[in-house]
Every structure is written in structure tokens, then in C-alpha cells.
Coordinates of C-alpha atoms in Angstrom, one line a residue:
M27 CA 3.1 32.3 1.4
S28 CA 6.2 33.1 -1.3
M29 CA 7.9 30.0 -3.7
K30 CA 11.0 31.7 -2.7
T31 CA 10.5 30.9 0.7
I32 CA 9.1 27.6 0.2
K33 CA 11.1 24.4 0.0
P34 CA 10.8 20.8 0.0
K35 CA 11.3 18.8 3.4
K36 CA 15.3 18.4 4.3
I37 CA 14.3 14.1 2.9
I38 CA 13.7 14.9 -0.2
K39 CA 17.0 14.3 -1.9
N40 CA 15.7 13.4 -5.5
K41 CA 16.3 16.2 -8.6
E42 CA 12.9 14.6 -10.1
A43 CA 10.6 15.2 -6.3
K44 CA 12.1 18.4 -5.6
K45 CA 11.7 19.9 -9.2
L46 CA 8.0 18.5 -8.7
F47 CA 7.8 20.0 -5.2
Q48 CA 8.7 23.7 -7.8
I49 CA 5.6 22.9 -10.5
L50 CA 3.2 21.8 -7.9
I51 CA 4.0 25.1 -5.4
Q52 CA 4.1 26.8 -8.9
E53 CA 0.3 25.7 -9.7
L54 CA -1.1 26.1 -6.8
E55 CA 0.3 29.8 -6.4
K56 CA -1.5 30.4 -9.7
E57 CA -4.7 29.3 -8.5
N58 CA -4.7 31.0 -5.4
N59 CA -4.4 28.5 -3.4
L60 CA -1.0 27.7 -1.8
N61 CA -2.4 26.9 2.2
D62 CA -0.9 24.8 5.0
R63 CA -3.5 22.2 3.9
T64 CA -2.2 22.1 0.3
L65 CA 1.1 22.6 0.9
M66 CA 0.9 19.7 3.6
I67 CA -0.5 17.4 0.3
V68 CA 2.5 18.7 -1.6
D69 CA 4.9 16.9 0.9
N70 CA 2.5 13.6 0.7
I71 CA 3.2 13.7 -3.4
V72 CA 6.8 14.6 -3.3
L73 CA 7.5 12.0 -1.3
L74 CA 5.9 9.2 -3.1
E75 CA 7.5 10.7 -6.1
Q76 CA 10.7 10.1 -4.6
L77 CA 9.7 6.5 -3.4
K78 CA 8.8 6.3 -6.8
Q79 CA 11.9 7.4 -8.6
E80 CA 13.8 4.7 -5.6
H81 CA 12.1 1.6 -7.5
M82 CA 12.4 3.1 -10.6
D83 CA 16.3 2.8 -10.4
D84 CA 16.0 -0.3 -8.9
I85 CA 13.9 -1.7 -12.1
K86 CA 16.7 -0.8 -13.7
R87 CA 19.1 -2.1 -11.7
R88 CA 17.3 -5.7 -11.9
G89 CA 15.1 -5.4 -14.4
V90 CA 11.0 -5.4 -14.7
M91 CA 11.6 -9.7 -14.1
E92 CA 14.2 -10.8 -11.0
L93 CA 15.7 -14.4 -10.5
F94 CA 14.1 -15.5 -7.2
K95 CA 15.6 -18.4 -5.3
N96 CA 13.8 -20.4 -2.4
G97 CA 16.3 -23.6 -1.3
S98 CA 17.3 -26.0 -4.8
Q99 CA 13.8 -23.9 -6.5
E100 CA 15.0 -20.9 -8.7
M101 CA 12.3 -19.0 -10.6
F102 CA 11.6 -16.1 -12.4
R103 CA 9.1 -13.6 -10.6
E104 CA 8.1 -9.8 -10.9
N105 CA 9.8 -7.0 -9.3
K106 CA 7.8 -6.1 -6.6
S107 CA 9.0 -2.7 -7.5
V108 CA 6.8 -2.9 -10.4
D109 CA 3.7 -2.9 -8.5
K110 CA 4.9 -0.5 -5.9
I111 CA 5.4 2.0 -8.8
L112 CA 1.8 1.9 -10.4
K113 CA 0.2 1.7 -6.6
I114 CA 2.3 5.5 -6.3
V115 CA 1.1 6.9 -9.2
E116 CA -2.2 5.9 -8.4
Q117 CA -2.2 7.5 -4.7
Q118 CA -0.2 11.1 -6.3
R119 CA -3.3 10.9 -8.8
K120 CA -5.7 11.1 -5.8
L121 CA -3.6 14.0 -3.8
Q122 CA -3.6 15.8 -7.1
A123 CA -6.8 15.1 -7.7
E124 CA -7.3 16.6 -3.7
L125 CA -5.8 20.2 -5.0
K126 CA -7.7 19.9 -8.1
L127 CA -4.8 20.1 -10.8
T128 CA -5.7 17.6 -12.4
P129 CA -6.4 17.6 -16.5
A130 CA -10.5 16.4 -15.3
S131 CA -10.3 19.8 -12.4
E132 CA -9.6 22.1 -15.9
K133 CA -12.7 20.8 -18.0
K134 CA -14.7 20.7 -14.6
V135 CA -14.0 23.9 -14.1
A136 CA -14.3 24.9 -17.9
E137 CA -17.6 23.1 -18.2
V138 CA -19.1 24.8 -15.0
V139 CA -18.1 28.1 -16.8
E140 CA -19.7 27.3 -19.8
V141 CA -22.8 26.4 -18.7
D142 CA -22.4 29.7 -16.9
D143 CA -21.9 31.8 -19.3
F144 CA -25.1 29.9 -20.9
E145 CA -27.8 30.7 -18.0
K146 CA -27.1 34.0 -19.5
F147 CA -28.5 33.9 -22.4

């Protein structure tokens, strides 16, 4: 698979999501781990990124707290986009870990190499 022929799905319109797609594809190519299975995970991470950006736009528009009216009651409550962003970030981290593209993944690989080198002596 060549990076030049791989593009994000048409549903991905957000600039940040498209940029993330390119970064993930480059990293997977470096690791020689780009295939249909990992591409499917990348698509999911990028779709989550687009949703996260939409929630961030909502927070910019309406703020972290929003005025909620229920009949004669009025109160402030947390904008639900805040919680959704936290859930999206966690899901992205899990998918990124599946691709072995987290800092913890790099550390694990480095530790394995160090142990193997030590055993040679």
C-alpha cells in the first residue's frame, strides 16, 4: 500500500482529522504495519477525531457550562460535549494502542530489545 493512494474516507471533512489520518498512515508505513486491518482502525480513529472536533466547536460556541431551562426552572449544567470529548479521547487511545503507536508501546519494544541484548552476555 502506498501512502499516496490511501486517502481518508469521503465522510472525513475536518482538517485536523485529515492531518491525523496522514500521520497515522506514515507511522504505520514506517513500522511496516499498514494493511487492511490497521487501515480500518485508522478510519475509526479519524472518524472519532472528526467527532471530537465537532464537540470542541460546540464548547467554543456554547461554553463548558450551559443554561438549561425546564419549564420555570433555570439552571446551569455542564455542556454534554465535555464528557463526550473525554470518552472519545479514551477510545482513540485504545485504538492507538492496538496499532502499537503509543509512547507506552515504544517503551515496551525498547525494554524487550534491552533484555535481549543483556541476555547475550
